[in-house]
Amino acid sequence: LRLVLSGDIHYYKRMEFSSERESIEVERSENHLSNCFKTDKVQLVTAGHGGAFGHLAHIIPIDKATFPESKLSSPKEFETVTDYPTVENSAQKMRENLLSGVYFSGFSLFTAVMYLVMYLSVVPSEYENGFWHGLLTQSLTSVFFYFGMIFLSVVIMFTLTANNSVTTLEQVLVTIFLFTMHAGFHLVASFVLRVLVDYVLTSLFFGGIPKETVQMVELWAYCSCANVLVFLLGLAVAPFLSYIYYNIAFTLFRHHWTELSVLLGLQKQQHKGFMRIGIKQDGSLDIYALVIDEVPVFSTGDLAECNNAIHGVRLLEKIELSKHPKTPQMES
């Protein structure tokens, strides 16, 4: 076995067998192009860069891999040779788009709604500045608070574990830490926002009015205004807190649902590619990785624009994979 090809992750990655025991060397091919190679090393290639969107390469950090992982076969170490997009370009795209991506994603609206729901039935028990204790007591005894908090926690946990392995102790600890941090950000922020809203609105609605004289209509008006304000403030504050969290999660831990990182960091598809493989009579392979860095936007059926797009296609690399008697064979 000399080539393993997959395409589930939407980027291009090529890895080579890295054992120093094998007398195999990489050579420049006869056309002397800098991105063309001739080798007889076993290749692991992920060619998913023709998908509907592009995954961010730096979020899925695979520098080395062991293949196959079956106990019935001898595992071999592989090292990454080529990434497209490169890890550096991928990280730059994330930095450029993360803040706007968080604010304009559905998650920002969702968190703001949860801010509203958690304190939906809360009214201040004191019409003075010391009402935070009453707010805390009422929220902890309200079904709305637990509904909002549980729903928010489930979504946060899903985005952490949707396609991340959580089997080792390290992975479990990282998941718990990131979950606690993200959920904690929003729990504390929602409470502080409601405290501030109550601090301002109580003086407007109930300033100088004895508690026993407050009418139900006034309470309904108060709750409606408070809930709307919490929701609007949540739209501004919650995405920024998530932006801070995602920076920490993506940069330090590289641990998250990959589709979420795409949505937040690269909302528009800008690169695409495809692969072509030629099989020669002697069993050797010519592998062409073709890419286009800026995908043009044109109407369906516009043949002229389609032809212009072809000129944007470039050769990322060509691999002449020769059939060598010393090529390491995978055990089945």
mmCIF file of C-alpha atoms in Angstrom:
data_model
loop_
_atom_site.group_PDB
_atom_site.id
_atom_site.type_symbol
_atom_site.label_atom_id
_atom_site.label_comp_id
_atom_site.label_asym_id
_atom_site.label_seq_id
_atom_site.Cartn_x
_atom_site.Cartn_y
_atom_site.Cartn_z
ATOM 1 C CA LEU A 1 0.000 0.000 0.000
ATOM 2 C CA ARG A 2 1.579 3.282 -1.137
ATOM 3 C CA LEU A 3 -1.264 5.821 -1.060
ATOM 4 C CA VAL A 4 -4.117 6.325 1.412
ATOM 5 C CA LEU A 5 -6.643 8.915 0.184
ATOM 6 C CA SER A 6 -9.486 10.491 2.183
ATOM 7 C CA GLY A 7 -11.611 13.630 1.931
ATOM 8 C CA ASP A 8 -13.819 14.050 4.992
ATOM 9 C CA ILE A 9 -11.973 17.109 6.320
ATOM 10 C CA HIS A 10 -12.294 20.039 3.914
ATOM 11 C CA TYR A 11 -8.673 20.962 3.338
ATOM 12 C CA TYR A 12 -5.616 19.469 1.657
ATOM 13 C CA LYS A 13 -3.006 17.689 3.749
ATOM 14 C CA ARG A 14 -0.240 15.342 2.624
ATOM 15 C CA MET A 15 1.734 13.216 5.049
ATOM 16 C CA GLU A 16 4.688 10.927 4.349
ATOM 17 C CA PHE A 17 6.074 7.824 5.985
ATOM 18 C CA SER A 18 8.823 9.172 8.242
ATOM 19 C CA SER A 19 10.847 6.129 9.290
ATOM 20 C CA GLU A 20 14.592 6.696 8.978
ATOM 21 C CA ARG A 21 15.130 2.952 8.625
ATOM 22 C CA GLU A 22 13.921 3.056 5.051
ATOM 23 C CA SER A 23 16.444 4.066 2.382
ATOM 24 C CA ILE A 24 14.022 6.340 0.543
ATOM 25 C CA GLU A 25 14.817 9.892 -0.476
ATOM 26 C CA VAL A 26 12.757 12.713 -1.919
ATOM 27 C CA GLU A 27 14.072 14.006 -5.233
ATOM 28 C CA ARG A 28 13.093 16.876 -7.472
ATOM 29 C CA SER A 29 11.285 15.654 -10.548
ATOM 30 C CA GLU A 30 12.725 16.060 -14.010
ATOM 31 C CA ASN A 31 10.817 19.273 -14.767
ATOM 32 C CA HIS A 32 12.712 21.049 -11.932
ATOM 33 C CA LEU A 33 9.653 22.879 -10.618
ATOM 34 C CA SER A 34 9.936 23.715 -6.918
ATOM 35 C CA ASN A 35 6.534 22.189 -6.138
ATOM 36 C CA CYS A 36 7.080 18.901 -7.984
ATOM 37 C CA PHE A 37 8.590 15.930 -6.188
ATOM 38 C CA LYS A 38 9.560 12.372 -6.910
ATOM 39 C CA THR A 39 9.405 9.928 -4.026
ATOM 40 C CA ASP A 40 8.675 6.355 -3.079
ATOM 41 C CA LYS A 41 7.482 7.060 0.463
ATOM 42 C CA VAL A 42 4.025 5.903 1.485
ATOM 43 C CA GLN A 43 1.598 8.876 1.290
ATOM 44 C CA LEU A 44 -1.417 9.769 3.445
ATOM 45 C CA VAL A 45 -3.468 12.408 1.607
ATOM 46 C CA THR A 46 -6.591 14.258 2.729
ATOM 47 C CA ALA A 47 -8.084 15.909 -0.346
ATOM 48 C CA GLY A 48 -11.327 17.448 0.889
ATOM 49 C CA HIS A 49 -10.602 20.949 -0.387
ATOM 50 C CA GLY A 50 -13.319 20.658 -3.015
ATOM 51 C CA GLY A 51 -16.054 20.612 -0.368
ATOM 52 C CA ALA A 52 -18.864 23.099 0.150
ATOM 53 C CA PHE A 53 -16.729 25.041 2.635
ATOM 54 C CA GLY A 54 -13.133 25.008 3.791
ATOM 55 C CA HIS A 55 -12.016 23.816 7.210
ATOM 56 C CA LEU A 56 -9.390 25.894 8.996
ATOM 57 C CA ALA A 57 -6.119 23.996 8.950
ATOM 58 C CA HIS A 58 -4.775 25.343 12.233
ATOM 59 C CA ILE A 59 -7.815 24.143 14.203
ATOM 60 C CA ILE A 60 -7.132 20.505 13.329
ATOM 61 C CA PRO A 61 -3.433 20.228 14.261
ATOM 62 C CA ILE A 62 -2.081 16.999 12.810
ATOM 63 C CA ASP A 63 1.680 17.187 12.496
ATOM 64 C CA LYS A 64 2.277 13.488 13.007
ATOM 65 C CA ALA A 65 0.058 10.434 12.697
ATOM 66 C CA THR A 66 0.242 6.693 13.224
ATOM 67 C CA PHE A 67 -1.320 4.499 10.551
ATOM 68 C CA PRO A 68 -2.893 2.048 10.637
ATOM 69 C CA GLU A 69 -4.157 2.063 14.208
ATOM 70 C CA SER A 70 -5.355 -1.540 14.115
ATOM 71 C CA LYS A 71 -3.775 -3.934 16.606
ATOM 72 C CA LEU A 72 -3.516 -6.514 13.831
ATOM 73 C CA SER A 73 -1.073 -4.469 11.759
ATOM 74 C CA SER A 74 2.248 -2.798 12.315
ATOM 75 C CA PRO A 75 1.739 0.962 12.990
ATOM 76 C CA LYS A 76 3.930 3.406 11.096
ATOM 77 C CA GLU A 77 4.682 7.063 11.803
ATOM 78 C CA PHE A 78 3.824 9.768 9.249
ATOM 79 C CA GLU A 79 4.727 13.460 9.242
ATOM 80 C CA THR A 80 2.913 16.370 7.578
ATOM 81 C CA VAL A 81 4.611 17.686 4.454
ATOM 82 C CA THR A 82 1.985 19.991 2.893
ATOM 83 C CA ASP A 83 -1.058 21.873 4.209
ATOM 84 C CA TYR A 84 -3.532 23.895 2.148
ATOM 85 C CA PRO A 85 -4.384 26.399 3.304
ATOM 86 C CA THR A 86 -1.180 26.739 5.280
ATOM 87 C CA VAL A 87 -1.442 26.859 9.052
ATOM 88 C CA GLU A 88 -0.249 30.489 9.021
ATOM 89 C CA ASN A 89 -2.835 31.617 6.440
ATOM 90 C CA SER A 90 -5.560 29.701 8.216
ATOM 91 C CA ALA A 91 -4.763 31.375 11.548
ATOM 92 C CA GLN A 92 -4.696 34.804 9.883
ATOM 93 C CA LYS A 93 -8.142 34.240 8.346
ATOM 94 C CA MET A 94 -9.464 33.291 11.753
ATOM 95 C CA ARG A 95 -8.033 36.432 13.363
ATOM 96 C CA GLU A 96 -9.530 38.613 10.621
ATOM 97 C CA ASN A 97 -13.014 37.101 10.754
ATOM 98 C CA LEU A 98 -13.531 35.729 14.257
ATOM 99 C CA LEU A 99 -15.028 38.822 15.917
ATOM 100 C CA SER A 100 -17.489 39.594 13.128
ATOM 101 C CA GLY A 101 -18.168 35.881 12.730
ATOM 102 C CA VAL A 102 -19.216 35.560 16.368
ATOM 103 C CA TYR A 103 -21.440 38.642 16.267
ATOM 104 C CA PHE A 104 -23.238 37.658 13.074
ATOM 105 C CA SER A 105 -23.632 33.979 13.907
ATOM 106 C CA GLY A 106 -26.810 32.408 15.187
ATOM 107 C CA PHE A 107 -25.034 31.603 18.441
ATOM 108 C CA SER A 108 -24.986 35.279 19.470
ATOM 109 C CA LEU A 109 -28.767 35.487 19.080
ATOM 110 C CA PHE A 110 -29.180 32.212 20.933
ATOM 111 C CA THR A 111 -27.123 33.338 23.954
ATOM 112 C CA ALA A 112 -28.993 36.655 24.139
ATOM 113 C CA VAL A 113 -32.301 34.764 24.194
ATOM 114 C CA MET A 114 -30.976 32.538 26.987
ATOM 115 C CA TYR A 115 -29.989 35.650 28.953
ATOM 116 C CA LEU A 116 -33.609 36.785 28.683
ATOM 117 C CA VAL A 117 -35.111 33.383 29.512
ATOM 118 C CA MET A 118 -33.017 32.776 32.648
ATOM 119 C CA TYR A 119 -34.441 35.863 34.385
ATOM 120 C CA LEU A 120 -37.783 35.994 32.622
ATOM 121 C CA SER A 121 -39.993 35.775 35.714
ATOM 122 C CA VAL A 122 -37.794 37.772 38.097
ATOM 123 C CA VAL A 123 -39.047 40.977 39.703
ATOM 124 C CA PRO A 124 -37.045 42.978 42.242
ATOM 125 C CA SER A 125 -37.991 42.138 45.818
ATOM 126 C CA GLU A 126 -36.539 45.439 47.011
ATOM 127 C CA TYR A 127 -36.793 48.756 45.213
ATOM 128 C CA GLU A 128 -33.409 49.852 46.429
ATOM 129 C CA ASN A 129 -29.786 49.296 45.429
ATOM 130 C CA GLY A 130 -29.473 46.150 47.551
ATOM 131 C CA PHE A 131 -31.874 44.013 45.513
ATOM 132 C CA TRP A 132 -29.197 41.680 44.038
ATOM 133 C CA HIS A 133 -29.781 39.181 46.862
ATOM 134 C CA GLY A 134 -33.453 38.961 45.983
ATOM 135 C CA LEU A 135 -32.599 38.576 42.311
ATOM 136 C CA LEU A 136 -30.279 35.669 43.090
ATOM 137 C CA THR A 137 -32.867 33.988 45.308
ATOM 138 C CA GLN A 138 -35.656 34.333 42.759
ATOM 139 C CA SER A 139 -33.574 33.112 39.844
ATOM 140 C CA LEU A 140 -32.425 30.000 41.704
ATOM 141 C CA THR A 141 -36.036 29.105 42.458
ATOM 142 C CA SER A 142 -37.298 29.813 38.935
ATOM 143 C CA VAL A 143 -37.861 27.088 36.347
ATOM 144 C CA PHE A 144 -36.955 29.570 33.600
ATOM 145 C CA PHE A 145 -33.442 29.972 34.999
ATOM 146 C CA TYR A 146 -32.750 26.243 34.938
ATOM 147 C CA PHE A 147 -34.309 25.820 31.497
ATOM 148 C CA GLY A 148 -32.106 28.559 30.018
ATOM 149 C CA MET A 149 -28.966 27.419 31.789
ATOM 150 C CA ILE A 150 -29.405 23.755 30.862
ATOM 151 C CA PHE A 151 -30.215 24.559 27.231
ATOM 152 C CA LEU A 152 -27.183 26.860 26.974
ATOM 153 C CA SER A 153 -24.945 24.250 28.637
ATOM 154 C CA VAL A 154 -26.075 21.509 26.239
ATOM 155 C CA VAL A 155 -25.251 23.646 23.200
ATOM 156 C CA ILE A 156 -21.853 24.626 24.633
ATOM 157 C CA MET A 157 -21.010 20.996 25.423
ATOM 158 C CA PHE A 158 -22.149 19.880 21.955
ATOM 159 C CA THR A 159 -19.834 22.320 20.205
ATOM 160 C CA LEU A 160 -16.989 21.032 22.366
ATOM 161 C CA THR A 161 -17.486 17.319 21.785
ATOM 162 C CA ALA A 162 -19.319 16.971 18.447
ATOM 163 C CA ASN A 163 -16.276 15.655 16.575
ATOM 164 C CA ASN A 164 -13.546 15.717 19.212
ATOM 165 C CA SER A 165 -12.386 12.550 20.888
ATOM 166 C CA VAL A 166 -12.848 12.738 24.672
ATOM 167 C CA THR A 167 -11.288 9.487 25.823
ATOM 168 C CA THR A 168 -8.019 10.267 27.576
ATOM 169 C CA LEU A 169 -7.748 11.989 30.955
ATOM 170 C CA GLU A 170 -6.131 15.028 29.315
ATOM 171 C CA GLN A 171 -8.996 15.370 26.819
ATOM 172 C CA VAL A 172 -11.580 15.059 29.593
ATOM 173 C CA LEU A 173 -9.849 17.716 31.702
ATOM 174 C CA VAL A 174 -9.542 20.118 28.739
ATOM 175 C CA THR A 175 -13.217 19.633 27.878
ATOM 176 C CA ILE A 176 -14.330 20.264 31.470
ATOM 177 C CA PHE A 177 -12.119 23.353 31.724
ATOM 178 C CA LEU A 178 -13.347 24.871 28.440
ATOM 179 C CA PHE A 179 -16.983 24.078 29.233
ATOM 180 C CA THR A 180 -16.733 25.630 32.689
ATOM 181 C CA MET A 181 -15.027 28.722 31.311
ATOM 182 C CA HIS A 182 -17.536 29.324 28.500
ATOM 183 C CA ALA A 183 -20.637 28.571 30.554
ATOM 184 C CA GLY A 184 -19.228 30.564 33.470
ATOM 185 C CA PHE A 185 -18.638 33.604 31.264
ATOM 186 C CA HIS A 186 -22.291 33.687 30.232
ATOM 187 C CA LEU A 187 -23.739 32.822 33.632
ATOM 188 C CA VAL A 188 -21.848 35.629 35.371
ATOM 189 C CA ALA A 189 -22.467 38.107 32.543
ATOM 190 C CA SER A 190 -26.209 37.453 32.426
ATOM 191 C CA PHE A 191 -26.529 37.971 36.186
ATOM 192 C CA VAL A 192 -24.447 41.161 36.180
ATOM 193 C CA LEU A 193 -26.447 42.585 33.272
ATOM 194 C CA ARG A 194 -29.743 41.904 35.031
ATOM 195 C CA VAL A 195 -28.414 43.487 38.235
ATOM 196 C CA LEU A 196 -27.406 46.620 36.323
ATOM 197 C CA VAL A 197 -30.748 46.767 34.527
ATOM 198 C CA ASP A 198 -32.633 46.413 37.813
ATOM 199 C CA TYR A 199 -30.423 49.063 39.401
ATOM 200 C CA VAL A 200 -31.404 51.567 36.704
ATOM 201 C CA LEU A 201 -35.060 50.638 36.169
ATOM 202 C CA THR A 202 -36.146 50.400 39.795
ATOM 203 C CA SER A 203 -35.399 54.071 40.346
ATOM 204 C CA LEU A 204 -37.338 54.957 37.178
ATOM 205 C CA PHE A 205 -40.383 52.794 37.850
ATOM 206 C CA PHE A 206 -40.560 52.674 41.631
ATOM 207 C CA GLY A 207 -38.506 55.613 42.891
ATOM 208 C CA GLY A 208 -40.200 57.008 46.006
ATOM 209 C CA ILE A 209 -43.176 54.633 45.696
ATOM 210 C CA PRO A 210 -43.874 52.442 48.729
ATOM 211 C CA LYS A 211 -43.600 48.766 47.932
ATOM 212 C CA GLU A 212 -47.159 47.973 49.010
ATOM 213 C CA THR A 213 -48.622 50.532 46.609
ATOM 214 C CA VAL A 214 -47.028 49.143 43.441
ATOM 215 C CA GLN A 215 -49.682 47.978 40.978
ATOM 216 C CA MET A 216 -49.531 44.786 38.898
ATOM 217 C CA VAL A 217 -49.579 46.836 35.694
ATOM 218 C CA GLU A 218 -46.415 48.595 36.807
ATOM 219 C CA LEU A 219 -44.736 45.249 37.563
ATOM 220 C CA TRP A 220 -45.650 43.921 34.107
ATOM 221 C CA ALA A 221 -44.296 47.066 32.479
ATOM 222 C CA TYR A 222 -41.140 46.818 34.545
ATOM 223 C CA CYS A 223 -40.551 43.143 33.676
ATOM 224 C CA SER A 224 -41.154 43.777 29.976
ATOM 225 C CA CYS A 225 -38.665 46.649 29.854
ATOM 226 C CA ALA A 226 -36.098 44.759 31.934
ATOM 227 C CA ASN A 227 -36.315 41.651 29.751
ATOM 228 C CA VAL A 228 -35.981 43.629 26.527
ATOM 229 C CA LEU A 229 -32.970 45.516 27.875
ATOM 230 C CA VAL A 230 -31.281 42.313 29.041
ATOM 231 C CA PHE A 231 -31.826 40.801 25.600
ATOM 232 C CA LEU A 232 -30.394 43.846 23.789
ATOM 233 C CA LEU A 233 -27.404 44.057 26.136
ATOM 234 C CA GLY A 234 -26.914 40.322 25.676
ATOM 235 C CA LEU A 235 -26.667 40.805 21.921
ATOM 236 C CA ALA A 236 -23.743 43.164 22.555
ATOM 237 C CA VAL A 237 -21.986 41.459 25.462
ATOM 238 C CA ALA A 238 -22.492 37.707 24.913
ATOM 239 C CA PRO A 239 -20.760 37.524 21.490
ATOM 240 C CA PHE A 240 -17.757 39.429 22.828
ATOM 241 C CA LEU A 241 -17.403 36.991 25.733
ATOM 242 C CA SER A 242 -17.642 34.097 23.291
ATOM 243 C CA TYR A 243 -15.030 35.822 21.117
ATOM 244 C CA ILE A 244 -12.635 35.873 24.083
ATOM 245 C CA TYR A 245 -13.451 32.253 24.827
ATOM 246 C CA TYR A 246 -12.958 31.051 21.236
ATOM 247 C CA ASN A 247 -9.613 32.843 21.039
ATOM 248 C CA ILE A 248 -8.477 30.897 24.085
ATOM 249 C CA ALA A 249 -9.996 27.604 22.926
ATOM 250 C CA PHE A 250 -8.750 27.792 19.330
ATOM 251 C CA THR A 251 -5.331 29.308 20.042
ATOM 252 C CA LEU A 252 -4.229 27.506 23.173
ATOM 253 C CA PHE A 253 -6.115 24.212 23.028
ATOM 254 C CA ARG A 254 -7.177 23.775 19.371
ATOM 255 C CA HIS A 255 -10.087 21.826 20.711
ATOM 256 C CA HIS A 256 -13.525 22.484 19.288
ATOM 257 C CA TRP A 257 -16.168 21.486 16.807
ATOM 258 C CA THR A 258 -14.476 22.074 13.467
ATOM 259 C CA GLU A 259 -17.631 23.237 11.683
ATOM 260 C CA LEU A 260 -18.098 25.934 14.325
ATOM 261 C CA SER A 261 -14.587 27.266 13.728
ATOM 262 C CA VAL A 262 -15.367 27.466 10.016
ATOM 263 C CA LEU A 263 -18.616 29.341 10.654
ATOM 264 C CA LEU A 264 -16.958 31.825 12.998
ATOM 265 C CA GLY A 265 -13.599 32.280 11.304
ATOM 266 C CA LEU A 266 -14.210 31.899 7.589
ATOM 267 C CA GLN A 267 -17.825 32.460 6.678
ATOM 268 C CA LYS A 268 -17.213 32.801 2.953
ATOM 269 C CA GLN A 269 -15.536 30.103 0.905
ATOM 270 C CA GLN A 270 -12.395 31.653 -0.569
ATOM 271 C CA HIS A 271 -10.327 28.662 -1.591
ATOM 272 C CA LYS A 272 -11.070 25.383 -3.278
ATOM 273 C CA GLY A 273 -9.185 22.619 -4.983
ATOM 274 C CA PHE A 274 -9.261 19.156 -6.409
ATOM 275 C CA MET A 275 -6.942 16.251 -7.102
ATOM 276 C CA ARG A 276 -6.128 14.246 -10.208
ATOM 277 C CA ILE A 277 -4.189 10.972 -10.208
ATOM 278 C CA GLY A 278 -2.587 9.343 -13.224
ATOM 279 C CA ILE A 279 -1.684 5.642 -13.104
ATOM 280 C CA LYS A 280 1.251 4.585 -15.276
ATOM 281 C CA GLN A 281 1.816 1.160 -16.777
ATOM 282 C CA ASP A 282 4.644 0.368 -14.359
ATOM 283 C CA GLY A 283 2.356 1.031 -11.368
ATOM 284 C CA SER A 284 3.760 4.448 -10.459
ATOM 285 C CA LEU A 285 1.418 7.358 -9.797
ATOM 286 C CA ASP A 286 1.354 11.009 -10.836
ATOM 287 C CA ILE A 287 -0.578 12.945 -8.172
ATOM 288 C CA TYR A 288 -1.671 16.496 -9.017
ATOM 289 C CA ALA A 289 -3.040 18.789 -6.278
ATOM 290 C CA LEU A 290 -4.749 21.745 -7.986
ATOM 291 C CA VAL A 291 -6.105 24.748 -6.067
ATOM 292 C CA ILE A 292 -7.741 28.105 -6.613
ATOM 293 C CA ASP A 293 -7.009 30.695 -3.920
ATOM 294 C CA GLU A 294 -9.899 33.071 -4.620
ATOM 295 C CA VAL A 295 -13.126 31.478 -5.747
ATOM 296 C CA PRO A 296 -14.884 33.891 -8.141
ATOM 297 C CA VAL A 297 -18.584 34.616 -7.850
ATOM 298 C CA PHE A 298 -20.538 34.509 -11.088
ATOM 299 C CA SER A 299 -24.030 33.648 -12.228
ATOM 300 C CA THR A 300 -24.952 30.136 -13.274
ATOM 301 C CA GLY A 301 -24.411 29.558 -16.959
ATOM 302 C CA ASP A 302 -21.989 32.470 -17.409
ATOM 303 C CA LEU A 303 -19.511 30.667 -19.629
ATOM 304 C CA ALA A 304 -17.145 33.632 -19.977
ATOM 305 C CA GLU A 305 -16.748 34.033 -16.219
ATOM 306 C CA CYS A 306 -16.347 30.278 -15.869
ATOM 307 C CA ASN A 307 -13.510 30.314 -18.397
ATOM 308 C CA ASN A 308 -11.853 33.198 -16.555
ATOM 309 C CA ALA A 309 -12.026 31.221 -13.330
ATOM 310 C CA ILE A 310 -9.977 28.456 -14.915
ATOM 311 C CA HIS A 311 -7.012 30.831 -15.174
ATOM 312 C CA GLY A 312 -7.017 31.119 -11.369
ATOM 313 C CA VAL A 313 -6.290 27.425 -10.921
ATOM 314 C CA ARG A 314 -2.689 26.681 -9.985
ATOM 315 C CA LEU A 315 -0.652 23.587 -9.263
ATOM 316 C CA LEU A 316 -0.096 23.311 -5.513
ATOM 317 C CA GLU A 317 2.174 20.308 -5.931
ATOM 318 C CA LYS A 318 2.812 17.305 -8.116
ATOM 319 C CA ILE A 319 3.988 14.043 -6.586
ATOM 320 C CA GLU A 320 5.561 11.343 -8.741
ATOM 321 C CA LEU A 321 5.036 8.320 -6.526
ATOM 322 C CA SER A 322 7.264 5.602 -7.908
ATOM 323 C CA LYS A 323 6.934 1.899 -7.322
ATOM 324 C CA HIS A 324 10.093 1.054 -5.396
ATOM 325 C CA PRO A 325 11.028 -2.422 -4.214
ATOM 326 C CA LYS A 326 11.914 -1.014 -0.793
ATOM 327 C CA THR A 327 8.639 0.856 -0.314
ATOM 328 C CA PRO A 328 7.307 -0.122 3.143
ATOM 329 C CA GLN A 329 4.287 -2.373 2.825
ATOM 330 C CA MET A 330 1.288 -2.025 5.106
ATOM 331 C CA GLU A 331 0.287 -5.230 6.836
ATOM 332 C CA SER A 332 -3.354 -6.211 6.534
#
